[in-house]
PDB file of C-alpha atoms in Angstrom:
ATOM      1  CA  UNK A1291     -22.136 134.323 -90.134  1.00 68.00           C
ATOM      2  CA  UNK A1292     -18.420 133.858 -90.298  1.00 81.00           C
ATOM      3  CA  UNK A1293     -16.795 132.090 -93.211  1.00 86.00           C
ATOM      4  CA  UNK A1294     -16.002 129.105 -91.002  1.00 89.00           C
ATOM      5  CA  UNK A1295     -19.654 128.720 -89.945  1.00 90.00           C
ATOM      6  CA  UNK A1296     -20.755 129.073 -93.568  1.00 92.00           C
ATOM      7  CA  UNK A1297     -18.310 126.376 -94.714  1.00 94.00           C
ATOM      8  CA  UNK A1298     -19.450 124.121 -91.863  1.00 94.00           C
ATOM      9  CA  UNK A1299     -23.116 124.664 -92.763  1.00 94.00           C
ATOM     10  CA  UNK A1300     -22.582 123.894 -96.448  1.00 95.00           C
ATOM     11  CA  UNK A1301     -20.450 120.805 -95.797  1.00 95.00           C
ATOM     12  CA  UNK A1302     -22.899 119.506 -93.198  1.00 95.00           C
ATOM     13  CA  UNK A1303     -25.716 120.117 -95.678  1.00 94.00           C
ATOM     14  CA  UNK A1304     -23.846 118.153 -98.352  1.00 94.00           C
ATOM     15  CA  UNK A1305     -23.365 115.188 -96.035  1.00 94.00           C
ATOM     16  CA  UNK A1306     -26.976 115.266 -94.825  1.00 93.00           C
ATOM     17  CA  UNK A1307     -28.337 115.587 -98.354  1.00 91.00           C
ATOM     18  CA  UNK A1308     -26.159 112.704 -99.540  1.00 89.00           C
ATOM     19  CA  UNK A1309     -27.233 110.428 -96.686  1.00 91.00           C
ATOM     20  CA  UNK A1310     -30.956 111.138 -96.678  1.00 87.00           C
ATOM     21  CA  UNK A1311     -32.993 108.911 -98.962  1.00 81.00           C
ATOM     22  CA  UNK A1312     -35.138 110.369-101.716  1.00 77.00           C
ATOM     23  CA  UNK A1313     -38.877 110.619-101.249  1.00 69.00           C
ATOM     24  CA  UNK A1314     -41.269 108.029-102.559  1.00 66.00           C
ATOM     25  CA  UNK A1315     -42.636 107.824-106.068  1.00 68.00           C
ATOM     26  CA  UNK A1316     -45.734 109.792-105.061  1.00 65.00           C
ATOM     27  CA  UNK A1317     -43.463 112.845-104.570  1.00 71.00           C
ATOM     28  CA  UNK A1318     -41.527 112.209-107.778  1.00 68.00           C
ATOM     29  CA  UNK A1319     -38.496 110.844-105.892  1.00 76.00           C
ATOM     30  CA  UNK A1320     -37.546 114.401-104.878  1.00 82.00           C
ATOM     31  CA  UNK A1321     -34.657 115.007-102.479  1.00 86.00           C
ATOM     32  CA  UNK A1322     -34.884 117.080 -99.321  1.00 89.00           C
ATOM     33  CA  UNK A1323     -33.446 120.505-100.302  1.00 93.00           C
ATOM     34  CA  UNK A1324     -31.065 120.966 -97.383  1.00 95.00           C
ATOM     35  CA  UNK A1325     -28.409 122.887 -99.326  1.00 96.00           C
ATOM     36  CA  UNK A1326     -31.058 125.163-100.787  1.00 96.00           C
ATOM     37  CA  UNK A1327     -32.254 125.818 -97.229  1.00 96.00           C
ATOM     38  CA  UNK A1328     -28.753 126.996 -96.304  1.00 96.00           C
ATOM     39  CA  UNK A1329     -28.697 129.305 -99.340  1.00 96.00           C
ATOM     40  CA  UNK A1330     -32.124 130.729 -98.457  1.00 96.00           C
ATOM     41  CA  UNK A1331     -31.089 131.360 -94.859  1.00 95.00           C
ATOM     42  CA  UNK A1332     -28.018 133.283 -96.010  1.00 95.00           C
ATOM     43  CA  UNK A1333     -30.109 135.166 -98.598  1.00 94.00           C
ATOM     44  CA  UNK A1334     -32.707 136.242 -96.035  1.00 93.00           C
ATOM     45  CA  UNK A1335     -30.247 137.256 -93.323  1.00 91.00           C
ATOM     46  CA  UNK A1336     -26.961 138.348 -94.907  1.00 91.00           C
ATOM     47  CA  UNK A1337     -25.564 140.319 -97.840  1.00 92.00           C
ATOM     48  CA  UNK A1338     -25.808 139.444-101.516  1.00 94.00           C
ATOM     49  CA  UNK A1339     -22.107 138.643-101.976  1.00 95.00           C
ATOM     50  CA  UNK A1340     -22.128 136.068 -99.195  1.00 94.00           C
ATOM     51  CA  UNK A1341     -25.332 134.546-100.560  1.00 95.00           C
ATOM     52  CA  UNK A1342     -23.895 134.212-104.074  1.00 96.00           C
ATOM     53  CA  UNK A1343     -20.728 132.560-102.757  1.00 95.00           C
ATOM     54  CA  UNK A1344     -22.850 130.160-100.730  1.00 96.00           C
ATOM     55  CA  UNK A1345     -25.141 129.434-103.711  1.00 96.00           C
ATOM     56  CA  UNK A1346     -22.217 128.740-106.040  1.00 96.00           C
ATOM     57  CA  UNK A1347     -20.462 126.457-103.570  1.00 96.00           C
ATOM     58  CA  UNK A1348     -23.619 124.602-102.529  1.00 96.00           C
ATOM     59  CA  UNK A1349     -24.708 124.165-106.139  1.00 95.00           C
ATOM     60  CA  UNK A1350     -21.352 122.826-107.276  1.00 95.00           C
ATOM     61  CA  UNK A1351     -21.262 120.373-104.371  1.00 95.00           C
ATOM     62  CA  UNK A1352     -24.831 119.229-105.085  1.00 93.00           C
ATOM     63  CA  UNK A1353     -23.954 118.678-108.745  1.00 93.00           C
ATOM     64  CA  UNK A1354     -20.876 116.719-107.694  1.00 93.00           C
ATOM     65  CA  UNK A1355     -23.086 114.391-105.623  1.00 88.00           C
ATOM     66  CA  UNK A1356     -25.120 113.367-108.641  1.00 85.00           C
ATOM     67  CA  UNK A1357     -24.766 113.120-112.368  1.00 84.00           C
ATOM     68  CA  UNK A1358     -25.782 116.700-113.092  1.00 89.00           C
ATOM     69  CA  UNK A1359     -23.337 118.817-115.122  1.00 92.00           C
ATOM     70  CA  UNK A1360     -21.413 121.162-112.839  1.00 92.00           C
ATOM     71  CA  UNK A1361     -23.015 124.575-112.497  1.00 92.00           C
ATOM     72  CA  UNK A1362     -26.652 123.694-113.211  1.00 94.00           C
ATOM     73  CA  UNK A1363     -27.679 123.619-109.553  1.00 94.00           C
ATOM     74  CA  UNK A1364     -25.573 126.716-108.875  1.00 95.00           C
ATOM     75  CA  UNK A1365     -27.574 128.588-111.510  1.00 96.00           C
ATOM     76  CA  UNK A1366     -30.855 127.562-109.873  1.00 95.00           C
ATOM     77  CA  UNK A1367     -29.560 128.311-106.374  1.00 96.00           C
ATOM     78  CA  UNK A1368     -28.385 131.770-107.464  1.00 96.00           C
ATOM     79  CA  UNK A1369     -31.791 132.530-109.014  1.00 95.00           C
ATOM     80  CA  UNK A1370     -33.606 131.407-105.868  1.00 96.00           C
ATOM     81  CA  UNK A1371     -31.151 133.219-103.602  1.00 95.00           C
ATOM     82  CA  UNK A1372     -31.423 136.462-105.566  1.00 96.00           C
ATOM     83  CA  UNK A1373     -35.216 136.287-105.418  1.00 94.00           C
ATOM     84  CA  UNK A1374     -35.127 135.718-101.645  1.00 94.00           C
ATOM     85  CA  UNK A1375     -32.540 138.448-101.176  1.00 94.00           C
ATOM     86  CA  UNK A1376     -34.754 140.840-103.139  1.00 94.00           C
ATOM     87  CA  UNK A1377     -37.466 140.489-100.474  1.00 90.00           C
ATOM     88  CA  UNK A1378     -35.107 140.416 -97.489  1.00 87.00           C
ATOM     89  CA  UNK A1379     -36.234 143.790 -96.142  1.00 86.00           C
ATOM     90  CA  UNK A1380     -39.940 143.162 -96.776  1.00 86.00           C
ATOM     91  CA  UNK A1381     -40.462 139.873 -94.911  1.00 83.00           C
ATOM     92  CA  UNK A1382     -40.050 138.576 -91.383  1.00 83.00           C
ATOM     93  CA  UNK A1383     -36.608 137.034 -91.796  1.00 76.00           C
ATOM     94  CA  UNK A1384     -36.702 134.705 -88.804  1.00 79.00           C
ATOM     95  CA  UNK A1385     -40.244 133.337 -89.034  1.00 86.00           C
ATOM     96  CA  UNK A1386     -40.994 129.727 -89.877  1.00 86.00           C
ATOM     97  CA  UNK A1387     -43.809 130.666 -92.237  1.00 92.00           C
ATOM     98  CA  UNK A1388     -41.476 132.892 -94.246  1.00 91.00           C
ATOM     99  CA  UNK A1389     -38.974 130.062 -94.485  1.00 94.00           C
ATOM    100  CA  UNK A1390     -41.680 127.580 -95.498  1.00 95.00           C
ATOM    101  CA  UNK A1391     -43.023 129.824 -98.270  1.00 95.00           C
ATOM    102  CA  UNK A1392     -39.585 130.672 -99.623  1.00 96.00           C
ATOM    103  CA  UNK A1393     -38.496 127.037 -99.293  1.00 96.00           C
ATOM    104  CA  UNK A1394     -41.482 125.765-101.266  1.00 96.00           C
ATOM    105  CA  UNK A1395     -41.169 128.385-104.004  1.00 96.00           C
ATOM    106  CA  UNK A1396     -37.390 128.062-104.299  1.00 96.00           C
ATOM    107  CA  UNK A1397     -37.422 124.246-104.330  1.00 96.00           C
ATOM    108  CA  UNK A1398     -40.035 124.205-107.056  1.00 95.00           C
ATOM    109  CA  UNK A1399     -38.117 126.824-109.042  1.00 95.00           C
ATOM    110  CA  UNK A1400     -34.768 125.040-108.767  1.00 96.00           C
ATOM    111  CA  UNK A1401     -36.323 121.702-109.735  1.00 94.00           C
ATOM    112  CA  UNK A1402     -38.013 123.319-112.738  1.00 94.00           C
ATOM    113  CA  UNK A1403     -34.759 125.005-113.810  1.00 94.00           C
ATOM    114  CA  UNK A1404     -32.858 121.724-113.517  1.00 93.00           C
ATOM    115  CA  UNK A1405     -35.551 119.893-115.489  1.00 93.00           C
ATOM    116  CA  UNK A1406     -35.486 122.469-118.296  1.00 93.00           C
ATOM    117  CA  UNK A1407     -31.665 122.538-118.478  1.00 93.00           C
ATOM    118  CA  UNK A1408     -31.304 118.754-118.406  1.00 91.00           C
ATOM    119  CA  UNK A1409     -34.142 118.261-120.886  1.00 90.00           C
ATOM    120  CA  UNK A1410     -32.550 120.805-123.240  1.00 90.00           C
ATOM    121  CA  UNK A1411     -29.273 118.861-123.157  1.00 87.00           C
ATOM    122  CA  UNK A1412     -31.030 115.535-123.642  1.00 83.00           C
ATOM    123  CA  UNK A1413     -29.561 114.289-120.366  1.00 81.00           C
ATOM    124  CA  UNK A1414     -32.942 113.254-118.950  1.00 84.00           C
ATOM    125  CA  UNK A1415     -36.038 111.797-120.463  1.00 81.00           C
ATOM    126  CA  UNK A1416     -38.724 112.342-117.840  1.00 81.00           C
ATOM    127  CA  UNK A1417     -42.273 112.833-118.942  1.00 85.00           C
ATOM    128  CA  UNK A1418     -43.822 116.220-118.145  1.00 86.00           C
ATOM    129  CA  UNK A1419     -46.239 114.483-115.742  1.00 88.00           C
ATOM    130  CA  UNK A1420     -43.350 112.969-113.772  1.00 87.00           C
ATOM    131  CA  UNK A1421     -41.585 116.354-113.834  1.00 88.00           C
ATOM    132  CA  UNK A1422     -44.676 118.064-112.378  1.00 91.00           C
ATOM    133  CA  UNK A1423     -44.808 115.391-109.684  1.00 90.00           C
ATOM    134  CA  UNK A1424     -41.150 115.998-108.879  1.00 90.00           C
ATOM    135  CA  UNK A1425     -41.610 119.792-108.805  1.00 93.00           C
ATOM    136  CA  UNK A1426     -44.607 119.477-106.475  1.00 92.00           C
ATOM    137  CA  UNK A1427     -42.730 116.985-104.284  1.00 92.00           C
ATOM    138  CA  UNK A1428     -39.695 119.249-104.107  1.00 93.00           C
ATOM    139  CA  UNK A1429     -41.908 122.211-103.182  1.00 95.00           C
ATOM    140  CA  UNK A1430     -43.568 120.221-100.399  1.00 94.00           C
ATOM    141  CA  UNK A1431     -40.232 119.019 -99.056  1.00 94.00           C
ATOM    142  CA  UNK A1432     -38.861 122.563 -99.311  1.00 95.00           C
ATOM    143  CA  UNK A1433     -41.745 123.857 -97.211  1.00 96.00           C
ATOM    144  CA  UNK A1434     -41.012 121.234 -94.564  1.00 95.00           C
ATOM    145  CA  UNK A1435     -37.196 121.187 -94.561  1.00 95.00           C
ATOM    146  CA  UNK A1436     -36.261 124.861 -95.020  1.00 96.00           C
ATOM    147  CA  UNK A1437     -37.740 126.101 -91.695  1.00 96.00           C
ATOM    148  CA  UNK A1438     -35.832 123.361 -89.875  1.00 96.00           C
ATOM    149  CA  UNK A1439     -32.557 124.200 -91.643  1.00 96.00           C
ATOM    150  CA  UNK A1440     -33.007 127.921 -90.943  1.00 94.00           C
ATOM    151  CA  UNK A1441     -33.837 127.271 -87.286  1.00 94.00           C
ATOM    152  CA  UNK A1442     -30.753 125.055 -86.896  1.00 94.00           C
ATOM    153  CA  UNK A1443     -28.479 127.661 -88.496  1.00 94.00           C
ATOM    154  CA  UNK A1444     -29.902 130.482 -86.375  1.00 92.00           C
ATOM    155  CA  UNK A1445     -29.513 128.346 -83.254  1.00 91.00           C
ATOM    156  CA  UNK A1446     -25.923 127.485 -84.217  1.00 92.00           C
ATOM    157  CA  UNK A1447     -25.093 131.157 -84.715  1.00 91.00           C
ATOM    158  CA  UNK A1448     -26.626 132.114 -81.370  1.00 89.00           C
ATOM    159  CA  UNK A1449     -24.680 129.381 -79.593  1.00 89.00           C
ATOM    160  CA  UNK A1450     -21.426 130.440 -81.251  1.00 87.00           C
ATOM    161  CA  UNK A1451     -22.091 134.125 -80.572  1.00 84.00           C
ATOM    162  CA  UNK A1452     -21.687 135.169 -84.199  1.00 80.00           C
ATOM    163  CA  UNK A1453     -25.264 136.360 -84.788  1.00 69.00           C
ATOM    164  CA  UNK A1454     -25.522 140.067 -85.674  1.00 55.00           C
ATOM    165  CA  UNK A1455     -26.218 142.107 -82.531  1.00 49.00           C
ATOM    166  CA  UNK A1456     -29.519 143.591 -83.761  1.00 51.00           C
ATOM    167  CA  UNK A1457     -31.025 140.093 -84.109  1.00 52.00           C
ATOM    168  CA  UNK A1458     -30.197 138.634 -80.699  1.00 44.00           C
TER     169      UNK A1458
END
């Protein structure tokens, strides 16, 4: 993935995430984790440096979209990306089931990290029940959205001819 494709993917993810509505109350009003899907794709396919750059940029842009202090989402994205990168060689990198499992786990983790950080600062006053609902909703949306994001990025790379030769 070239830097230009990475920038395009992150900026497109920001726009899509900003335009998509949140889920209903039964999913805790969770957002579709499109930017986290981009980070997971980079973590599963590319090197750690590129993943960390992507996680920092995507997290800062996600925080800028909302009222979250800058850097909180980046911290969660880096944790999720490092965990995915850790298992890069042990999983099927381009399988939908892998993306769904990592998307669910990472979305739940990032939502939990954000809840803990915001609760610690006193910035949010959600009940633990609502937080569990939001974590579960984020995990479900992560399982559904991440395979689609990964498929779109892989397809984009194939069409542009910038996919590593061993994966074509």
